[in-house]
């Protein structure tokens, strides 16, 4: 009886101790839980949305090109043109940018053709492919729906055509003198969306179902203002993809970016990786088959 009496005598103390612990835990939880809503979360890095081709033609301008890409708020990765042998070397991004790439060989042009046949879109600037072999120039003209015709004698202002770009081009896209050239449309679906003001019916920007061709060497301070370049790149990209206000990841090689995406997919998003961006058996640019 004495043992039972001692145990029951101790129970109120034990219950009180547990109650105090429970109260403390509840109080701490109630105080800390609201703070979770104010603590900065680690944002998931958005993947590069644009593959930018670097070559010997734009290597000297690359620092300026990179700076303007960053200013445009575009997540991008870099493709070394010298490594391109087939379509898979052009990355699994849905849009490729060819800034002032004048020399493209036959195999690289075939790789671009195969990549675009899967739904990929292209933005090109400057005299794209102008120093390539005649057969390559003809193929590029067909793929892009336009080609660089000839340079203008003097800097000009650009004028957008009513109904084509006024709703998606920032005002800076109409400001500033630009040392550009005339773009010649070649496809039945190719249409000028901007002209040079001093040239009658001479196109400055031509858009087709699969490509947009800018009639100046994008990224050079000697050719066009920075805000002008930014406005036109974002306007061109916005026809194909949704853009954030600013870049969230540092640029890297597209092969490294693809590898990083695959590692994330292996950790829990395999289903999304299998159906979204990827290589064999995936879509990447394939899933965008519409024109505009």
mmCIF file of C-alpha atoms in Angstrom:
data_model
loop_
_atom_site.group_PDB
_atom_site.id
_atom_site.type_symbol
_atom_site.label_atom_id
_atom_site.label_comp_id
_atom_site.label_asym_id
_atom_site.label_seq_id
_atom_site.Cartn_x
_atom_site.Cartn_y
_atom_site.Cartn_z
ATOM 1 C CA UNK A 1 0.000 0.000 0.000
ATOM 2 C CA UNK A 2 2.820 2.337 0.779
ATOM 3 C CA UNK A 3 4.286 1.858 -2.735
ATOM 4 C CA UNK A 4 0.938 2.442 -4.381
ATOM 5 C CA UNK A 5 0.388 5.475 -2.229
ATOM 6 C CA UNK A 6 3.808 6.909 -3.194
ATOM 7 C CA UNK A 7 3.131 6.437 -6.925
ATOM 8 C CA UNK A 8 -0.275 8.042 -6.855
ATOM 9 C CA UNK A 9 1.068 10.818 -4.726
ATOM 10 C CA UNK A 10 3.704 11.503 -7.392
ATOM 11 C CA UNK A 11 1.287 11.470 -10.364
ATOM 12 C CA UNK A 12 0.037 15.058 -9.950
ATOM 13 C CA UNK A 13 3.630 16.303 -10.038
ATOM 14 C CA UNK A 14 4.362 14.211 -13.159
ATOM 15 C CA UNK A 15 1.225 15.454 -14.886
ATOM 16 C CA UNK A 16 2.097 19.031 -14.052
ATOM 17 C CA UNK A 17 5.615 18.579 -15.472
ATOM 18 C CA UNK A 18 4.281 17.152 -18.716
ATOM 19 C CA UNK A 19 1.723 19.928 -18.904
ATOM 20 C CA UNK A 20 4.450 22.534 -18.506
ATOM 21 C CA UNK A 21 6.548 20.905 -21.249
ATOM 22 C CA UNK A 22 3.522 20.751 -23.523
ATOM 23 C CA UNK A 23 2.752 24.380 -22.779
ATOM 24 C CA UNK A 24 6.322 25.442 -23.534
ATOM 25 C CA UNK A 25 6.371 23.482 -26.800
ATOM 26 C CA UNK A 26 3.032 24.951 -27.833
ATOM 27 C CA UNK A 27 4.177 28.471 -26.999
ATOM 28 C CA UNK A 28 7.455 28.139 -28.905
ATOM 29 C CA UNK A 29 5.679 26.668 -31.927
ATOM 30 C CA UNK A 30 3.056 29.410 -31.953
ATOM 31 C CA UNK A 31 5.777 32.074 -31.840
ATOM 32 C CA UNK A 32 8.102 30.608 -34.437
ATOM 33 C CA UNK A 33 5.629 29.293 -36.983
ATOM 34 C CA UNK A 34 4.473 32.732 -38.200
ATOM 35 C CA UNK A 35 8.111 33.706 -38.743
ATOM 36 C CA UNK A 36 8.387 31.048 -41.430
ATOM 37 C CA UNK A 37 6.211 33.194 -43.655
ATOM 38 C CA UNK A 38 8.657 36.086 -43.368
ATOM 39 C CA UNK A 39 11.908 34.211 -43.708
ATOM 40 C CA UNK A 40 13.414 34.412 -47.223
ATOM 41 C CA UNK A 41 12.935 31.155 -49.075
ATOM 42 C CA UNK A 42 15.625 29.771 -51.338
ATOM 43 C CA UNK A 43 14.154 30.246 -54.801
ATOM 44 C CA UNK A 44 14.574 27.449 -57.285
ATOM 45 C CA UNK A 45 16.778 28.517 -60.132
ATOM 46 C CA UNK A 46 14.890 29.023 -63.345
ATOM 47 C CA UNK A 47 16.518 27.238 -66.280
ATOM 48 C CA UNK A 48 17.980 29.110 -69.207
ATOM 49 C CA UNK A 49 15.276 29.892 -71.741
ATOM 50 C CA UNK A 50 17.568 30.974 -74.562
ATOM 51 C CA UNK A 51 20.585 29.351 -76.207
ATOM 52 C CA UNK A 52 23.004 31.986 -77.538
ATOM 53 C CA UNK A 53 25.495 30.905 -80.198
ATOM 54 C CA UNK A 54 29.080 32.093 -79.818
ATOM 55 C CA UNK A 55 31.423 31.918 -82.795
ATOM 56 C CA UNK A 56 34.586 33.451 -84.191
ATOM 57 C CA UNK A 57 32.391 36.094 -85.840
ATOM 58 C CA UNK A 58 31.078 37.545 -82.581
ATOM 59 C CA UNK A 59 33.936 36.648 -80.217
ATOM 60 C CA UNK A 60 35.342 40.190 -80.289
ATOM 61 C CA UNK A 61 31.881 41.575 -79.404
ATOM 62 C CA UNK A 62 31.091 38.919 -76.823
ATOM 63 C CA UNK A 63 31.641 41.087 -73.752
ATOM 64 C CA UNK A 64 29.159 43.662 -75.055
ATOM 65 C CA UNK A 65 26.732 40.951 -76.165
ATOM 66 C CA UNK A 66 26.857 39.322 -72.727
ATOM 67 C CA UNK A 67 26.299 42.638 -70.973
ATOM 68 C CA UNK A 68 23.230 43.385 -73.074
ATOM 69 C CA UNK A 69 21.838 39.898 -72.573
ATOM 70 C CA UNK A 70 22.098 40.431 -68.829
ATOM 71 C CA UNK A 71 20.518 43.875 -69.130
ATOM 72 C CA UNK A 72 17.650 42.305 -71.078
ATOM 73 C CA UNK A 73 16.874 40.095 -68.085
ATOM 74 C CA UNK A 74 17.184 36.858 -70.036
ATOM 75 C CA UNK A 75 18.311 33.538 -68.576
ATOM 76 C CA UNK A 76 20.561 32.092 -71.248
ATOM 77 C CA UNK A 77 23.185 29.478 -71.909
ATOM 78 C CA UNK A 78 25.968 29.508 -74.491
ATOM 79 C CA UNK A 79 26.487 27.211 -77.477
ATOM 80 C CA UNK A 80 29.949 27.132 -79.033
ATOM 81 C CA UNK A 81 29.313 26.974 -82.776
ATOM 82 C CA UNK A 82 32.560 25.117 -83.334
ATOM 83 C CA UNK A 83 31.177 22.140 -81.387
ATOM 84 C CA UNK A 84 27.914 21.899 -83.351
ATOM 85 C CA UNK A 85 27.792 18.754 -85.486
ATOM 86 C CA UNK A 86 24.142 17.747 -85.158
ATOM 87 C CA UNK A 87 20.826 18.999 -83.795
ATOM 88 C CA UNK A 88 21.444 17.777 -80.246
ATOM 89 C CA UNK A 89 24.502 20.051 -80.009
ATOM 90 C CA UNK A 90 22.191 23.068 -80.275
ATOM 91 C CA UNK A 91 20.735 22.358 -76.811
ATOM 92 C CA UNK A 92 17.172 21.567 -75.822
ATOM 93 C CA UNK A 93 16.111 25.196 -75.414
ATOM 94 C CA UNK A 94 13.099 26.271 -77.450
ATOM 95 C CA UNK A 95 14.762 29.405 -78.860
ATOM 96 C CA UNK A 96 18.240 29.971 -80.290
ATOM 97 C CA UNK A 97 19.835 33.382 -80.783
ATOM 98 C CA UNK A 98 22.412 33.867 -83.558
ATOM 99 C CA UNK A 99 23.962 37.280 -82.836
ATOM 100 C CA UNK A 100 25.983 38.375 -85.858
ATOM 101 C CA UNK A 101 27.040 34.852 -86.864
ATOM 102 C CA UNK A 102 28.158 35.306 -90.466
ATOM 103 C CA UNK A 103 29.928 32.037 -91.227
ATOM 104 C CA UNK A 104 28.021 28.758 -90.829
ATOM 105 C CA UNK A 105 29.236 25.557 -92.458
ATOM 106 C CA UNK A 106 27.096 22.948 -94.189
ATOM 107 C CA UNK A 107 26.902 20.513 -91.266
ATOM 108 C CA UNK A 108 25.989 23.282 -88.852
ATOM 109 C CA UNK A 109 23.248 24.472 -91.208
ATOM 110 C CA UNK A 110 21.884 20.930 -91.459
ATOM 111 C CA UNK A 111 21.939 20.680 -87.657
ATOM 112 C CA UNK A 112 19.963 23.912 -87.445
ATOM 113 C CA UNK A 113 17.480 22.623 -90.006
ATOM 114 C CA UNK A 114 16.926 19.412 -88.028
ATOM 115 C CA UNK A 115 16.587 21.371 -84.786
ATOM 116 C CA UNK A 116 14.028 23.760 -86.279
ATOM 117 C CA UNK A 117 12.078 20.877 -87.815
ATOM 118 C CA UNK A 118 11.323 19.782 -84.253
ATOM 119 C CA UNK A 119 9.706 23.110 -83.441
ATOM 120 C CA UNK A 120 12.687 25.258 -82.479
ATOM 121 C CA UNK A 121 12.560 29.023 -83.068
ATOM 122 C CA UNK A 122 15.448 31.280 -84.096
ATOM 123 C CA UNK A 123 16.303 34.926 -83.568
ATOM 124 C CA UNK A 124 19.132 36.148 -85.795
ATOM 125 C CA UNK A 125 20.824 39.514 -86.077
ATOM 126 C CA UNK A 126 23.227 41.123 -88.480
ATOM 127 C CA UNK A 127 24.541 39.591 -91.676
ATOM 128 C CA UNK A 128 23.712 36.035 -90.593
ATOM 129 C CA UNK A 129 25.328 33.439 -92.851
ATOM 130 C CA UNK A 130 26.516 36.091 -95.319
ATOM 131 C CA UNK A 131 30.038 34.638 -95.673
ATOM 132 C CA UNK A 132 28.862 31.016 -95.845
ATOM 133 C CA UNK A 133 28.887 28.876 -98.978
ATOM 134 C CA UNK A 134 26.086 29.599 -101.504
ATOM 135 C CA UNK A 135 24.226 26.382 -100.687
ATOM 136 C CA UNK A 136 24.308 27.221 -96.974
ATOM 137 C CA UNK A 137 23.084 30.758 -97.606
ATOM 138 C CA UNK A 138 20.173 29.381 -99.598
ATOM 139 C CA UNK A 139 19.269 26.912 -96.847
ATOM 140 C CA UNK A 140 19.477 29.602 -94.150
ATOM 141 C CA UNK A 141 17.305 31.911 -96.222
ATOM 142 C CA UNK A 142 14.674 29.192 -96.398
ATOM 143 C CA UNK A 143 14.893 28.349 -92.699
ATOM 144 C CA UNK A 144 14.785 31.940 -91.443
ATOM 145 C CA UNK A 145 12.365 33.272 -94.028
ATOM 146 C CA UNK A 146 14.695 36.193 -94.740
ATOM 147 C CA UNK A 147 18.317 37.133 -95.336
ATOM 148 C CA UNK A 148 20.643 40.098 -94.940
ATOM 149 C CA UNK A 149 20.531 42.061 -98.181
ATOM 150 C CA UNK A 150 22.956 44.967 -97.901
ATOM 151 C CA UNK A 151 24.135 47.544 -95.341
ATOM 152 C CA UNK A 152 22.756 51.063 -95.251
ATOM 153 C CA UNK A 153 25.057 53.957 -96.053
ATOM 154 C CA UNK A 154 24.252 55.875 -92.878
ATOM 155 C CA UNK A 155 22.578 55.347 -89.500
ATOM 156 C CA UNK A 156 18.788 55.378 -89.604
ATOM 157 C CA UNK A 157 15.809 55.448 -87.325
ATOM 158 C CA UNK A 158 13.587 52.399 -87.251
ATOM 159 C CA UNK A 159 9.824 52.573 -87.652
ATOM 160 C CA UNK A 160 7.523 49.742 -86.609
ATOM 161 C CA UNK A 161 4.648 48.961 -88.913
ATOM 162 C CA UNK A 162 1.165 49.481 -87.514
ATOM 163 C CA UNK A 163 -0.506 46.311 -86.300
ATOM 164 C CA UNK A 164 2.685 44.243 -86.219
ATOM 165 C CA UNK A 165 4.710 45.140 -83.156
ATOM 166 C CA UNK A 166 3.116 48.123 -81.409
ATOM 167 C CA UNK A 167 1.545 45.916 -78.740
ATOM 168 C CA UNK A 168 4.666 44.020 -77.736
ATOM 169 C CA UNK A 169 7.579 46.368 -78.357
ATOM 170 C CA UNK A 170 8.813 48.668 -75.612
ATOM 171 C CA UNK A 171 9.083 52.370 -76.571
ATOM 172 C CA UNK A 172 12.890 52.154 -76.548
ATOM 173 C CA UNK A 173 12.635 49.920 -79.613
ATOM 174 C CA UNK A 174 11.769 52.979 -81.693
ATOM 175 C CA UNK A 175 14.410 55.314 -80.262
ATOM 176 C CA UNK A 176 17.914 55.990 -81.487
ATOM 177 C CA UNK A 177 19.909 55.921 -84.694
ATOM 178 C CA UNK A 178 21.013 52.467 -85.803
ATOM 179 C CA UNK A 179 23.707 51.469 -88.274
ATOM 180 C CA UNK A 180 21.875 48.607 -89.907
ATOM 181 C CA UNK A 181 21.086 46.840 -93.123
ATOM 182 C CA UNK A 182 18.152 45.815 -95.260
ATOM 183 C CA UNK A 183 16.528 42.441 -94.571
ATOM 184 C CA UNK A 184 14.950 40.693 -97.559
ATOM 185 C CA UNK A 185 11.872 38.514 -96.860
ATOM 186 C CA UNK A 186 11.860 35.184 -98.710
ATOM 187 C CA UNK A 187 9.013 33.069 -97.329
ATOM 188 C CA UNK A 188 5.290 33.250 -98.012
ATOM 189 C CA UNK A 189 4.782 33.748 -94.257
ATOM 190 C CA UNK A 190 7.598 36.279 -93.880
ATOM 191 C CA UNK A 191 6.528 39.827 -93.175
ATOM 192 C CA UNK A 192 8.357 43.046 -92.293
ATOM 193 C CA UNK A 193 7.402 44.286 -88.850
ATOM 194 C CA UNK A 194 9.705 47.322 -88.967
ATOM 195 C CA UNK A 195 11.281 49.413 -91.723
ATOM 196 C CA UNK A 196 14.088 51.961 -91.987
ATOM 197 C CA UNK A 197 12.606 55.447 -92.049
ATOM 198 C CA UNK A 198 14.834 56.799 -94.811
ATOM 199 C CA UNK A 199 14.326 53.800 -97.081
ATOM 200 C CA UNK A 200 11.040 53.209 -98.865
ATOM 201 C CA UNK A 201 9.735 49.725 -98.108
ATOM 202 C CA UNK A 202 13.150 48.539 -96.923
ATOM 203 C CA UNK A 203 12.686 46.087 -94.067
ATOM 204 C CA UNK A 204 14.630 46.416 -90.826
ATOM 205 C CA UNK A 205 13.024 43.450 -89.026
ATOM 206 C CA UNK A 206 11.363 40.447 -90.663
ATOM 207 C CA UNK A 207 9.357 37.793 -88.845
ATOM 208 C CA UNK A 208 8.295 34.403 -90.169
ATOM 209 C CA UNK A 209 6.562 31.460 -88.543
ATOM 210 C CA UNK A 210 9.826 30.116 -87.152
ATOM 211 C CA UNK A 211 12.264 33.016 -86.979
ATOM 212 C CA UNK A 212 12.820 36.726 -86.415
ATOM 213 C CA UNK A 213 15.669 38.467 -88.281
ATOM 214 C CA UNK A 214 16.994 41.786 -86.933
ATOM 215 C CA UNK A 215 18.712 43.978 -89.512
ATOM 216 C CA UNK A 216 21.622 45.207 -87.398
ATOM 217 C CA UNK A 217 24.546 43.762 -85.476
ATOM 218 C CA UNK A 218 22.952 43.272 -82.071
ATOM 219 C CA UNK A 219 25.080 43.939 -79.008
ATOM 220 C CA UNK A 220 27.511 46.527 -80.353
ATOM 221 C CA UNK A 221 27.550 50.025 -78.873
ATOM 222 C CA UNK A 222 28.908 51.311 -82.188
ATOM 223 C CA UNK A 223 25.763 50.093 -83.971
ATOM 224 C CA UNK A 224 22.734 50.537 -81.704
ATOM 225 C CA UNK A 225 21.797 51.864 -78.232
ATOM 226 C CA UNK A 226 21.652 49.358 -75.391
ATOM 227 C CA UNK A 227 17.995 49.994 -74.543
ATOM 228 C CA UNK A 228 17.111 49.569 -78.211
ATOM 229 C CA UNK A 229 18.767 46.140 -78.334
ATOM 230 C CA UNK A 230 17.154 45.127 -75.054
ATOM 231 C CA UNK A 231 13.686 46.105 -76.268
ATOM 232 C CA UNK A 232 13.953 44.186 -79.521
ATOM 233 C CA UNK A 233 15.385 41.026 -77.982
ATOM 234 C CA UNK A 234 12.646 40.878 -75.355
ATOM 235 C CA UNK A 235 9.992 41.653 -77.950
ATOM 236 C CA UNK A 236 11.247 38.908 -80.234
ATOM 237 C CA UNK A 237 11.509 36.367 -77.424
ATOM 238 C CA UNK A 238 8.069 37.219 -76.068
ATOM 239 C CA UNK A 239 6.544 35.866 -79.268
ATOM 240 C CA UNK A 240 7.752 32.389 -78.309
ATOM 241 C CA UNK A 241 8.181 32.197 -74.516
ATOM 242 C CA UNK A 242 7.272 33.961 -71.270
ATOM 243 C CA UNK A 243 10.009 36.138 -69.828
ATOM 244 C CA UNK A 244 10.810 37.175 -66.244
ATOM 245 C CA UNK A 245 11.603 40.801 -65.481
ATOM 246 C CA UNK A 246 15.232 40.000 -64.746
ATOM 247 C CA UNK A 247 17.755 37.203 -65.130
ATOM 248 C CA UNK A 248 17.925 34.835 -62.147
ATOM 249 C CA UNK A 249 20.829 32.569 -63.059
ATOM 250 C CA UNK A 250 24.359 33.183 -64.279
ATOM 251 C CA UNK A 251 25.035 32.194 -67.888
ATOM 252 C CA UNK A 252 26.780 28.889 -68.502
ATOM 253 C CA UNK A 253 27.452 26.471 -71.312
ATOM 254 C CA UNK A 254 24.249 24.891 -72.568
ATOM 255 C CA UNK A 255 25.679 21.393 -72.082
ATOM 256 C CA UNK A 256 26.263 22.158 -68.390
ATOM 257 C CA UNK A 257 22.790 23.646 -68.069
ATOM 258 C CA UNK A 258 21.242 20.519 -69.554
ATOM 259 C CA UNK A 259 23.230 18.327 -67.170
ATOM 260 C CA UNK A 260 22.025 20.396 -64.222
ATOM 261 C CA UNK A 261 18.420 20.062 -65.339
ATOM 262 C CA UNK A 262 18.807 16.297 -65.622
ATOM 263 C CA UNK A 263 20.250 16.041 -62.105
ATOM 264 C CA UNK A 264 17.242 17.904 -60.729
ATOM 265 C CA UNK A 265 14.958 15.655 -62.732
ATOM 266 C CA UNK A 266 16.593 12.526 -61.298
ATOM 267 C CA UNK A 267 15.903 13.788 -57.773
ATOM 268 C CA UNK A 268 12.165 13.948 -58.068
ATOM 269 C CA UNK A 269 10.928 15.535 -61.274
ATOM 270 C CA UNK A 270 11.646 12.702 -63.659
ATOM 271 C CA UNK A 271 8.121 12.732 -65.010
ATOM 272 C CA UNK A 272 8.428 16.397 -65.891
ATOM 273 C CA UNK A 273 11.890 15.876 -67.339
ATOM 274 C CA UNK A 274 10.713 13.035 -69.531
ATOM 275 C CA UNK A 275 7.989 15.174 -71.069
ATOM 276 C CA UNK A 276 9.543 18.617 -71.009
ATOM 277 C CA UNK A 277 13.055 19.544 -71.864
ATOM 278 C CA UNK A 278 15.631 16.895 -72.506
ATOM 279 C CA UNK A 279 17.385 14.981 -75.220
ATOM 280 C CA UNK A 280 16.468 11.623 -76.670
ATOM 281 C CA UNK A 281 12.812 10.777 -76.223
ATOM 282 C CA UNK A 282 12.029 14.306 -74.999
ATOM 283 C CA UNK A 283 10.727 17.414 -76.651
ATOM 284 C CA UNK A 284 12.577 20.513 -75.608
ATOM 285 C CA UNK A 285 11.957 22.695 -78.642
ATOM 286 C CA UNK A 286 9.754 19.928 -80.102
ATOM 287 C CA UNK A 287 6.724 20.842 -78.057
ATOM 288 C CA UNK A 288 6.408 24.273 -79.638
ATOM 289 C CA UNK A 289 5.047 23.630 -83.086
ATOM 290 C CA UNK A 290 2.878 26.676 -83.593
ATOM 291 C CA UNK A 291 4.153 29.663 -85.491
ATOM 292 C CA UNK A 292 3.344 32.825 -83.580
#
